[in-house]
Amino acid sequence: MSQDVLAIVLAAGQGSRMKSNTPKVLHKLAGQPLLGHVLSTIESMKTCKTAVIVGNQAELVSAYVEADFGDAELYTQREQLGTGDAVLAASKAIKQAQDAGMSHAMVLYGDCPLIKAESLKAAIRTIEGDVALAVLGFETSTPTGYGRLLVENGELVAIREEKDASDEERKVTLCNSGIMVFALENMLEILRAIDCQNAQGEYYLTDAVEIARQKGKQVIALTVDESETFGVNDRAQLAHLENLWQERKRHEVMISGVTLIAPQSVWFSYDTEIGRDALIEPNVYFGTGVSIGAEATILAHCHIEGTDVAKFSTIGPFARLRPGTKIDEGGKVGNFCELKNAHIEKGAKINHLSYIGDAFVGTKANVGAGTITCNYDGMNKHHTNIGAGSFIGSNSALVAPINIGAGAYVGSGSTVTDDVPDNALAIARGRQINKDGRAEDIRARNLAQKQKRQAEK
């Protein structure tokens, strides 16, 4: 697909207020790094070439980009000399985009994950004729601390930082998000005209507005919802954005035809997929890598990650499904069950208080309450195969590696260490012995011991 927009993502900031060894842009929102949200939005636009500017802890950020967004190009800002300098670090990409006949360039921030593709596309559409630059702003009732967008006769004339603003300018409630869209043909000329004649000795990208106007070009401001512009500087802001993202996702999921009984109590990851007419009860957490099929039911208090649940299945309540788990159509995993790396075939049931790990459970098999697959020997993991239509009695331990044949029965309370053939009955427990009258002897002995202890006090 042809590319006509260059996306430049600034991911070089220090992020010291996060108080973390992890680069700020790699802190996770809904299971995905902040930077990943921005790059995914760019990818969804289909026609963008991406350049990522790294600086602080560049090796960690670069490794993430290369692993998850291999088509993005990496550029390094050697010194922290401001946003204008950061964008110029990608001057090679800008020149290549110009030579390739691309038309627009967007400047985005790796710690501002909620910007929508629709807002960026709207900004791109405004760059035509003499318009050299569009700046995305937002209206807020609490503008203190933000740069103000000063608009006259429909054109953006300046971005005024609060410390430099007059009393009248401080009353302006249209604030700068930092996100910009340039006409590529003018971009390098404007960027190279930015100087560092300020108290901080930095190159401010905001100066591009007045420079463009000095060159006879038009600059406009576009308004987007404030929530799209929020960035992250500390853990409190990260938690705030998590709440905003979850609200957006919950709404999207319900509009798509999924029932959330208590939406505020359900938490999604960035890649969660849920089919139409699924029902999600309260207090459910979806980690990364989860797919829930149509008309499946997830009962209350479940924790699910790395799992595919097919249509018509029922999970929970109080179930934990760990990575590598696959539940086929109509499967059932009940209360207080934990599964890991387990394939549960169509119609199979694991109803109560069981651990099934590194296992296969065949079609319409029934696993009784309290069953565990003993898959770990202290050094290695081993596999358990439970055949179609088999019945595992309650409180059984299946010591892997082991095969339970199709249609086989395992007696309750068994510890099974050998394979069980198809349609066989396995009983692996001590034989019951009843001794008449012994209960009375035991009670008398215990009572005597109790009375002796009391007398000694």
CSV table of C-alpha atoms in Angstrom, one decimal:
chain,number,residue,atom,x,y,z
A,1,MET,CA,0.0,0.0,0.0
A,2,SER,CA,1.4,3.4,-0.9
A,3,GLN,CA,2.5,5.7,1.9
A,4,ASP,CA,1.8,9.4,1.9
A,5,VAL,CA,2.2,10.4,5.5
A,6,LEU,CA,5.3,10.5,7.6
A,7,ALA,CA,4.7,9.9,11.3
A,8,ILE,CA,7.4,11.1,13.7
A,9,VAL,CA,7.0,9.9,17.2
A,10,LEU,CA,9.1,11.5,20.0
A,11,ALA,CA,10.1,8.8,22.5
A,12,ALA,CA,13.3,10.3,23.9
A,13,GLY,CA,12.0,12.0,27.1
A,14,GLN,CA,13.6,11.4,30.5
A,15,GLY,CA,10.4,10.4,32.5
A,16,SER,CA,12.2,10.8,35.8
A,17,ARG,CA,8.9,11.5,37.6
A,18,MET,CA,8.0,7.9,37.0
A,19,LYS,CA,10.7,6.9,39.5
A,20,SER,CA,11.4,3.7,37.5
A,21,ASN,CA,14.2,1.8,35.8
A,22,THR,CA,11.8,1.3,32.9
A,23,PRO,CA,11.7,4.1,30.2
A,24,LYS,CA,8.5,6.1,30.5
A,25,VAL,CA,7.2,5.2,27.1
A,26,LEU,CA,7.5,1.5,27.9
A,27,HIS,CA,5.2,1.6,31.0
A,28,LYS,CA,2.1,-0.3,30.1
A,29,LEU,CA,-1.4,0.8,29.5
A,30,ALA,CA,-4.0,-2.0,29.2
A,31,GLY,CA,-1.1,-4.5,28.8
A,32,GLN,CA,0.7,-2.6,26.0
A,33,PRO,CA,3.5,0.0,26.4
A,34,LEU,CA,2.4,3.6,26.0
A,35,LEU,CA,4.6,3.9,22.8
A,36,GLY,CA,2.9,0.8,21.4
A,37,HIS,CA,-0.5,2.4,21.6
A,38,VAL,CA,0.7,5.4,19.5
A,39,LEU,CA,2.4,3.1,17.0
A,40,SER,CA,-0.6,0.9,16.7
A,41,THR,CA,-2.8,4.0,16.0
A,42,ILE,CA,-0.4,5.0,13.2
A,43,GLU,CA,-0.4,1.4,11.8
A,44,SER,CA,-4.2,1.5,11.7
A,45,MET,CA,-4.1,4.5,9.3
A,46,LYS,CA,-2.5,2.2,6.7
A,47,THR,CA,-0.7,4.8,4.7
A,48,CYS,CA,2.0,6.0,7.2
A,49,LYS,CA,5.8,5.6,7.2
A,50,THR,CA,7.0,5.8,10.9
A,51,ALA,CA,10.1,7.3,12.4
A,52,VAL,CA,10.7,6.9,16.2
A,53,ILE,CA,13.0,9.3,18.0
A,54,VAL,CA,14.8,7.6,20.9
A,55,GLY,CA,17.2,9.1,23.5
A,56,ASN,CA,16.9,8.2,27.1
A,57,GLN,CA,17.6,4.4,27.6
A,58,ALA,CA,17.6,4.2,23.8
A,59,GLU,CA,18.6,0.5,23.7
A,60,LEU,CA,15.5,-0.6,25.6
A,61,VAL,CA,13.1,1.5,23.6
A,62,SER,CA,14.8,0.5,20.3
A,63,ALA,CA,14.6,-3.2,21.2
A,64,TYR,CA,10.8,-2.9,21.8
A,65,VAL,CA,10.2,-1.0,18.5
A,66,GLU,CA,12.3,-3.5,16.5
A,67,ALA,CA,10.5,-6.5,18.1
A,68,ASP,CA,6.9,-5.3,17.8
A,69,PHE,CA,7.0,-2.6,15.0
A,70,GLY,CA,9.8,-3.7,12.8
A,71,ASP,CA,8.8,-1.4,9.9
A,72,ALA,CA,9.4,1.7,12.0
A,73,GLU,CA,12.8,3.5,11.5
A,74,LEU,CA,14.8,4.6,14.6
A,75,TYR,CA,16.6,7.8,15.0
A,76,THR,CA,18.5,9.1,18.1
A,77,GLN,CA,18.4,12.5,19.8
A,78,ARG,CA,21.9,12.7,21.2
A,79,GLU,CA,21.2,15.5,23.7
A,80,GLN,CA,18.0,16.6,25.3
A,81,LEU,CA,17.8,20.0,23.5
A,82,GLY,CA,14.0,20.3,23.1
A,83,THR,CA,11.2,19.1,20.9
A,84,GLY,CA,12.4,21.0,17.8
A,85,ASP,CA,15.8,19.3,18.1
A,86,ALA,CA,14.1,15.9,18.6
A,87,VAL,CA,12.1,16.2,15.4
A,88,LEU,CA,15.2,17.3,13.5
A,89,ALA,CA,16.9,14.1,14.5
A,90,ALA,CA,14.6,12.5,11.9
A,91,SER,CA,15.7,15.0,9.2
A,92,LYS,CA,16.9,12.1,7.0
A,93,ALA,CA,13.5,10.5,7.1
A,94,ILE,CA,11.8,13.9,6.4
A,95,LYS,CA,14.1,14.4,3.3
A,96,GLN,CA,13.4,10.8,2.1
A,97,ALA,CA,9.7,11.4,2.5
A,98,GLN,CA,9.9,14.6,0.5
A,99,ASP,CA,11.9,12.9,-2.3
A,100,ALA,CA,9.3,10.1,-2.3
A,101,GLY,CA,6.6,12.6,-3.0
A,102,MET,CA,4.9,12.2,0.4
A,103,SER,CA,2.6,15.0,1.4
A,104,HIS,CA,2.3,15.3,5.1
A,105,ALA,CA,4.2,14.7,8.4
A,106,MET,CA,2.7,14.2,11.8
A,107,VAL,CA,4.6,14.8,15.1
A,108,LEU,CA,3.3,12.7,17.9
A,109,TYR,CA,4.5,11.8,21.4
A,110,GLY,CA,5.2,8.3,22.8
A,111,ASP,CA,3.7,9.1,26.1
A,112,CYS,CA,0.3,10.3,24.7
A,113,PRO,CA,-1.4,7.1,23.9
A,114,LEU,CA,-5.1,8.1,23.6
A,115,ILE,CA,-5.0,10.1,20.4
A,116,LYS,CA,-7.4,8.7,17.8
A,117,ALA,CA,-6.7,8.0,14.2
A,118,GLU,CA,-9.8,9.9,13.2
A,119,SER,CA,-8.4,13.1,14.8
A,120,LEU,CA,-5.1,12.7,12.9
A,121,LYS,CA,-6.9,12.1,9.6
A,122,ALA,CA,-9.0,15.2,10.2
A,123,ALA,CA,-5.9,17.3,10.8
A,124,ILE,CA,-4.2,15.9,7.6
A,125,ARG,CA,-7.2,16.9,5.5
A,126,THR,CA,-6.7,20.6,6.6
A,127,ILE,CA,-3.2,20.8,5.1
A,128,GLU,CA,-3.8,22.2,1.6
A,129,GLY,CA,-3.1,25.4,-0.3
A,130,ASP,CA,-1.0,27.8,1.8
A,131,VAL,CA,-1.7,25.9,5.1
A,132,ALA,CA,1.7,24.7,6.3
A,133,LEU,CA,0.9,23.5,9.7
A,134,ALA,CA,-2.0,22.3,11.8
A,135,VAL,CA,-1.8,22.2,15.6
A,136,LEU,CA,-4.2,20.0,17.7
A,137,GLY,CA,-5.6,21.7,20.7
A,138,PHE,CA,-8.2,21.1,23.4
A,139,GLU,CA,-10.6,23.1,25.4
A,140,THR,CA,-10.3,22.8,29.2
A,141,SER,CA,-11.8,24.5,32.2
A,142,THR,CA,-8.4,24.2,34.0
A,143,PRO,CA,-5.9,25.6,31.5
A,144,THR,CA,-3.3,26.5,34.2
A,145,GLY,CA,0.1,25.1,33.2
A,146,TYR,CA,-0.7,24.6,29.5
A,147,GLY,CA,0.5,26.6,26.5
A,148,ARG,CA,-2.3,28.6,25.0
A,149,LEU,CA,-3.3,28.6,21.3
A,150,LEU,CA,-3.9,32.1,20.2
A,151,VAL,CA,-6.3,32.3,17.3
A,152,GLU,CA,-7.2,35.3,15.2
A,153,ASN,CA,-9.6,35.4,12.3
A,154,GLY,CA,-9.6,31.6,12.1
A,155,GLU,CA,-5.8,31.3,12.0
A,156,LEU,CA,-3.4,30.2,14.8
A,157,VAL,CA,-1.0,33.2,15.3
A,158,ALA,CA,1.1,31.9,18.2
A,159,ILE,CA,1.5,29.3,21.0
A,160,ARG,CA,2.1,31.2,24.2
A,161,GLU,CA,3.6,29.4,27.2
A,162,GLU,CA,1.8,30.4,30.4
A,163,LYS,CA,4.9,32.0,32.0
A,164,ASP,CA,5.1,34.3,29.0
A,165,ALA,CA,1.4,35.0,28.6
A,166,SER,CA,-0.4,38.2,29.4
A,167,ASP,CA,-3.3,38.3,31.9
A,168,GLU,CA,-5.7,38.4,28.9
A,169,GLU,CA,-4.0,35.5,27.2
A,170,ARG,CA,-4.1,33.4,30.3
A,171,LYS,CA,-7.9,33.5,30.1
A,172,VAL,CA,-7.7,31.6,26.8
A,173,THR,CA,-9.0,28.0,27.4
A,174,LEU,CA,-7.8,26.5,24.0
A,175,CYS,CA,-4.6,24.7,25.0
A,176,ASN,CA,-1.7,23.1,23.1
A,177,SER,CA,-1.5,19.3,22.9
A,178,GLY,CA,1.9,19.4,21.2
A,179,ILE,CA,0.6,17.2,18.3
A,180,MET,CA,1.2,18.8,14.9
A,181,VAL,CA,0.7,18.0,11.3
A,182,PHE,CA,3.0,19.7,8.7
A,183,ALA,CA,3.0,20.1,5.0
A,184,LEU,CA,6.1,18.1,4.1
A,185,GLU,CA,7.3,20.5,1.5
A,186,ASN,CA,7.8,23.3,4.1
A,187,MET,CA,8.8,21.2,7.1
A,188,LEU,CA,12.6,21.2,7.0
A,189,GLU,CA,12.8,24.9,6.2
A,190,ILE,CA,10.6,25.7,9.2
A,191,LEU,CA,12.4,23.4,11.6
A,192,ARG,CA,15.9,24.7,10.6
A,193,ALA,CA,14.7,28.2,11.3
A,194,ILE,CA,14.0,27.4,15.0
A,195,ASP,CA,16.7,28.8,17.3
A,196,CYS,CA,17.5,28.3,21.0
A,197,GLN,CA,17.5,31.9,22.1
A,198,ASN,CA,15.6,31.2,25.3
A,199,ALA,CA,16.3,30.7,29.0
A,200,GLN,CA,16.5,26.9,28.6
A,201,GLY,CA,18.7,27.0,25.6
A,202,GLU,CA,16.4,24.6,23.8
A,203,TYR,CA,14.8,24.4,20.4
A,204,TYR,CA,11.0,24.6,20.9
A,205,LEU,CA,8.8,23.0,18.3
A,206,THR,CA,6.1,25.5,19.2
A,207,ASP,CA,8.2,28.3,17.5
A,208,ALA,CA,7.3,26.6,14.2
A,209,VAL,CA,3.9,28.5,14.3
A,210,GLU,CA,5.4,32.0,14.1
A,211,ILE,CA,8.1,30.9,11.7
A,212,ALA,CA,5.6,29.5,9.3
A,213,ARG,CA,3.6,32.7,9.4
A,214,GLN,CA,6.7,34.8,8.9
A,215,LYS,CA,7.2,32.8,5.7
A,216,GLY,CA,3.7,33.8,4.5
A,217,LYS,CA,2.2,30.4,5.3
A,218,GLN,CA,-1.1,29.7,7.1
A,219,VAL,CA,-1.3,27.9,10.5
A,220,ILE,CA,-4.5,26.6,11.9
A,221,ALA,CA,-5.7,25.1,15.2
A,222,LEU,CA,-8.0,22.0,15.4
A,223,THR,CA,-9.8,21.0,18.6
A,224,VAL,CA,-9.9,17.5,19.8
A,225,ASP,CA,-11.4,16.0,23.0
A,226,GLU,CA,-9.1,16.7,26.0
A,227,SER,CA,-8.8,13.0,26.8
A,228,GLU,CA,-7.0,12.3,23.5
A,229,THR,CA,-4.2,14.7,24.5
A,230,PHE,CA,-3.3,13.5,28.0
A,231,GLY,CA,0.3,12.4,28.5
A,232,VAL,CA,2.0,10.5,31.3
A,233,ASN,CA,4.6,11.9,33.6
A,234,ASP,CA,4.0,9.9,36.8
A,235,ARG,CA,2.2,6.8,38.1
A,236,ALA,CA,-0.9,8.8,39.1
A,237,GLN,CA,-1.3,10.1,35.5
A,238,LEU,CA,-0.8,6.5,34.2
A,239,ALA,CA,-3.6,5.2,36.4
A,240,HIS,CA,-5.8,8.1,35.2
A,241,LEU,CA,-5.2,7.2,31.6
A,242,GLU,CA,-5.8,3.5,32.4
A,243,ASN,CA,-9.3,4.5,33.6
A,244,LEU,CA,-10.0,6.6,30.5
A,245,TRP,CA,-8.8,3.8,28.2
A,246,GLN,CA,-10.9,1.2,30.0
A,247,GLU,CA,-14.0,3.4,29.7
A,248,ARG,CA,-13.4,3.8,26.0
A,249,LYS,CA,-13.0,0.0,25.6
A,250,ARG,CA,-16.0,-0.9,27.6
A,251,HIS,CA,-18.2,1.3,25.5
A,252,GLU,CA,-16.7,-0.1,22.3
A,253,VAL,CA,-17.3,-3.7,23.5
A,254,MET,CA,-20.9,-3.1,24.5
A,255,ILE,CA,-21.7,-1.2,21.3
A,256,SER,CA,-20.4,-4.3,19.4
A,257,GLY,CA,-23.1,-6.5,21.0
A,258,VAL,CA,-21.5,-7.8,24.2
A,259,THR,CA,-23.3,-7.6,27.6
A,260,LEU,CA,-21.3,-6.3,30.5
A,261,ILE,CA,-23.5,-6.6,33.6
A,262,ALA,CA,-21.2,-4.2,35.7
A,263,PRO,CA,-19.0,-2.5,33.1
A,264,GLN,CA,-16.9,-0.6,35.7
A,265,SER,CA,-15.7,-3.9,37.2
A,266,VAL,CA,-14.5,-5.5,33.9
A,267,TRP,CA,-10.9,-4.8,32.8
A,268,PHE,CA,-9.6,-5.4,29.3
A,269,SER,CA,-6.3,-5.5,27.6
A,270,TYR,CA,-5.4,-3.8,24.4
A,271,ASP,CA,-5.8,-6.9,22.3
A,272,THR,CA,-8.9,-8.5,24.0
A,273,GLU,CA,-11.4,-9.9,21.5
A,274,ILE,CA,-15.0,-10.7,22.5
A,275,GLY,CA,-17.7,-12.1,20.2
A,276,ARG,CA,-21.2,-11.0,19.7
A,277,ASP,CA,-23.8,-11.9,22.4
A,278,ALA,CA,-21.1,-12.9,24.9
A,279,LEU,CA,-22.0,-12.3,28.5
A,280,ILE,CA,-19.5,-10.9,31.0
A,281,GLU,CA,-20.4,-10.9,34.7
A,282,PRO,CA,-18.9,-8.5,37.3
A,283,ASN,CA,-15.2,-8.5,38.4
A,284,VAL,CA,-13.6,-10.1,35.4
A,285,TYR,CA,-10.0,-9.3,34.3
A,286,PHE,CA,-8.8,-10.0,30.8
A,287,GLY,CA,-5.0,-10.1,30.5
A,288,THR,CA,-3.2,-10.0,27.1
A,289,GLY,CA,-3.9,-12.6,24.4
A,290,VAL,CA,-7.5,-13.4,25.2
A,291,SER,CA,-10.2,-14.2,22.7
A,292,ILE,CA,-13.8,-14.9,23.8
A,293,GLY,CA,-16.2,-16.5,21.3
A,294,ALA,CA,-19.8,-15.5,20.5
A,295,GLU,CA,-22.4,-16.4,23.1
A,296,ALA,CA,-19.8,-17.5,25.6
A,297,THR,CA,-20.4,-16.7,29.3
A,298,ILE,CA,-17.8,-15.5,31.7
A,299,LEU,CA,-19.1,-15.7,35.2
A,300,ALA,CA,-18.0,-13.4,38.0
A,301,HIS,CA,-14.5,-13.1,39.5
A,302,CYS,CA,-12.5,-14.7,36.7
A,303,HIS,CA,-8.9,-13.9,35.7
A,304,ILE,CA,-8.1,-14.9,32.1
A,305,GLU,CA,-4.9,-14.4,30.1
A,306,GLY,CA,-3.4,-15.9,27.0
A,307,THR,CA,-6.5,-18.0,26.4
A,308,ASP,CA,-8.9,-18.7,23.5
A,309,VAL,CA,-12.5,-19.5,24.7
A,310,ALA,CA,-14.8,-20.7,21.9
A,311,LYS,CA,-18.5,-20.0,21.4
A,312,PHE,CA,-21.1,-21.3,23.8
A,313,SER,CA,-18.5,-22.0,26.5
A,314,THR,CA,-19.0,-21.2,30.2
A,315,ILE,CA,-16.2,-20.1,32.4
A,316,GLY,CA,-16.3,-19.5,36.2
A,317,PRO,CA,-17.2,-18.1,38.6
A,318,PHE,CA,-13.8,-17.7,40.3
A,319,ALA,CA,-11.8,-19.4,37.5
A,320,ARG,CA,-8.2,-18.7,36.5
A,321,LEU,CA,-7.2,-19.4,32.9
A,322,ARG,CA,-3.5,-19.0,32.2
A,323,PRO,CA,-1.5,-18.7,29.0
A,324,GLY,CA,-1.7,-21.5,26.5
A,325,THR,CA,-5.2,-22.5,27.4
A,326,LYS,CA,-7.8,-23.3,24.7
A,327,ILE,CA,-11.5,-24.0,25.4
A,328,ASP,CA,-13.4,-25.5,22.5
A,329,GLU,CA,-17.1,-25.0,21.7
A,330,GLY,CA,-19.4,-25.6,24.7
A,331,GLY,CA,-16.6,-26.3,27.1
A,332,LYS,CA,-17.1,-25.7,30.8
A,333,VAL,CA,-14.6,-24.6,33.4
A,334,GLY,CA,-16.3,-24.1,36.8
A,335,ASN,CA,-15.6,-22.4,40.1
A,336,PHE,CA,-12.1,-22.4,41.6
A,337,CYS,CA,-10.5,-24.1,38.7
A,338,GLU,CA,-7.1,-23.2,37.3
A,339,LEU,CA,-5.9,-24.1,33.8
A,340,LYS,CA,-2.6,-23.6,32.2
A,341,ASN,CA,-1.4,-24.7,28.7
A,342,ALA,CA,-4.4,-27.0,28.5
A,343,HIS,CA,-6.7,-27.8,25.5
A,344,ILE,CA,-10.2,-28.6,26.5
A,345,GLU,CA,-12.2,-30.1,23.6
A,346,LYS,CA,-15.8,-29.6,22.7
A,347,GLY,CA,-18.3,-30.3,25.5
A,348,ALA,CA,-15.7,-31.3,28.1
A,349,LYS,CA,-16.3,-30.2,31.7
A,350,ILE,CA,-14.0,-29.3,34.6
A,351,ASN,CA,-16.5,-28.1,37.1
A,352,HIS,CA,-15.0,-27.6,40.5
A,353,LEU,CA,-11.7,-27.0,42.4
A,354,SER,CA,-9.3,-28.5,39.9
A,355,TYR,CA,-5.9,-27.8,38.5
A,356,ILE,CA,-5.3,-28.9,34.9
A,357,GLY,CA,-1.9,-27.9,33.5
A,358,ASP,CA,0.0,-29.1,30.4
A,359,ALA,CA,-2.9,-31.3,29.4
A,360,PHE,CA,-5.4,-32.3,26.8
A,361,VAL,CA,-9.0,-33.1,27.8
A,362,GLY,CA,-11.0,-34.9,25.1
A,363,THR,CA,-14.5,-34.3,23.8
A,364,LYS,CA,-17.2,-34.7,26.5
A,365,ALA,CA,-14.8,-35.8,29.1
A,366,ASN,CA,-15.7,-35.0,32.7
A,367,VAL,CA,-13.1,-34.1,35.3
A,368,GLY,CA,-14.4,-34.4,38.9
A,369,ALA,CA,-13.9,-31.9,41.7
A,370,GLY,CA,-10.5,-31.7,43.2
A,371,THR,CA,-8.6,-33.3,40.4
A,372,ILE,CA,-5.1,-32.2,39.7
A,373,THR,CA,-2.6,-33.0,36.9
A,374,CYS,CA,0.8,-33.5,38.6
A,375,ASN,CA,2.7,-32.0,35.7
A,376,TYR,CA,5.9,-30.8,37.3
A,377,ASP,CA,8.6,-33.1,38.8
A,378,GLY,CA,10.7,-30.3,40.2
A,379,MET,CA,12.8,-29.9,37.0
A,380,ASN,CA,10.6,-30.5,34.0
A,381,LYS,CA,7.0,-30.2,32.9
A,382,HIS,CA,5.1,-33.3,31.6
A,383,HIS,CA,1.9,-33.8,29.7
A,384,THR,CA,-1.4,-35.5,30.6
A,385,ASN,CA,-3.8,-36.8,28.0
A,386,ILE,CA,-7.4,-37.4,29.1
A,387,GLY,CA,-9.3,-39.2,26.4
A,388,ALA,CA,-12.7,-38.4,24.9
A,389,GLY,CA,-15.7,-39.4,27.1
A,390,SER,CA,-13.6,-40.4,30.0
A,391,PHE,CA,-14.6,-39.8,33.6
A,392,ILE,CA,-12.2,-38.7,36.3
A,393,GLY,CA,-13.5,-39.2,39.8
A,394,SER,CA,-13.2,-36.5,42.4
A,395,ASN,CA,-10.0,-35.9,44.3
A,396,SER,CA,-7.8,-37.7,41.8
A,397,ALA,CA,-4.2,-37.0,41.1
A,398,LEU,CA,-2.9,-37.8,37.6
A,399,VAL,CA,0.9,-38.1,37.7
A,400,ALA,CA,2.3,-37.0,34.3
A,401,PRO,CA,3.4,-38.1,31.9
A,402,ILE,CA,0.2,-40.2,31.6
A,403,ASN,CA,-2.6,-41.2,29.2
A,404,ILE,CA,-6.1,-41.8,30.3
A,405,GLY,CA,-7.9,-43.7,27.5
A,406,ALA,CA,-11.1,-42.8,25.8
A,407,GLY,CA,-14.2,-43.8,27.8
A,408,ALA,CA,-12.0,-44.7,30.8
A,409,TYR,CA,-13.1,-44.3,34.5
A,410,VAL,CA,-10.8,-43.2,37.3
A,411,GLY,CA,-12.1,-44.0,40.7
A,412,SER,CA,-12.5,-41.1,43.2
A,413,GLY,CA,-9.5,-40.5,45.4
A,414,SER,CA,-7.0,-42.3,43.1
A,415,THR,CA,-3.4,-41.3,42.5
A,416,VAL,CA,-2.8,-42.6,39.0
A,417,THR,CA,0.8,-43.2,37.9
A,418,ASP,CA,0.3,-45.6,35.0
A,419,ASP,CA,-1.6,-45.3,31.7
A,420,VAL,CA,-5.2,-46.3,31.7
A,421,PRO,CA,-6.5,-48.2,28.6
A,422,ASP,CA,-9.7,-47.2,26.7
A,423,ASN,CA,-12.9,-48.1,28.6
A,424,ALA,CA,-10.9,-49.4,31.6
A,425,LEU,CA,-11.6,-48.6,35.3
A,426,ALA,CA,-8.6,-47.5,37.3
A,427,ILE,CA,-8.6,-47.6,41.1
A,428,ALA,CA,-5.4,-46.4,42.8
A,429,ARG,CA,-6.1,-46.1,46.5
A,430,GLY,CA,-5.8,-48.1,49.7
A,431,ARG,CA,-8.6,-50.7,50.3
A,432,GLN,CA,-11.1,-49.6,52.9
A,433,ILE,CA,-11.2,-51.6,56.2
A,434,ASN,CA,-14.0,-51.2,58.9
A,435,LYS,CA,-13.1,-52.2,62.5
A,436,ASP,CA,-16.2,-52.5,64.7
A,437,GLY,CA,-16.1,-50.6,68.0
A,438,ARG,CA,-12.8,-48.9,67.4
A,439,ALA,CA,-14.3,-45.5,67.3
A,440,GLU,CA,-15.4,-45.8,71.0
A,441,ASP,CA,-11.8,-46.8,72.0
A,442,ILE,CA,-10.4,-43.8,70.1
A,443,ARG,CA,-12.8,-41.4,71.8
A,444,ALA,CA,-12.0,-42.8,75.2
A,445,ARG,CA,-8.2,-42.5,74.6
A,446,ASN,CA,-8.5,-38.9,73.4
A,447,LEU,CA,-10.7,-37.9,76.3
A,448,ALA,CA,-8.1,-39.3,78.8
A,449,GLN,CA,-5.3,-37.4,77.2
A,450,LYS,CA,-7.4,-34.1,77.3
A,451,GLN,CA,-8.2,-34.6,81.0
A,452,LYS,CA,-4.6,-35.3,81.8
A,453,ARG,CA,-3.5,-32.0,80.2
A,454,GLN,CA,-6.1,-30.0,82.0
A,455,ALA,CA,-5.1,-31.6,85.4
A,456,GLU,CA,-1.4,-30.6,84.8
A,457,LYS,CA,-2.3,-26.9,84.3
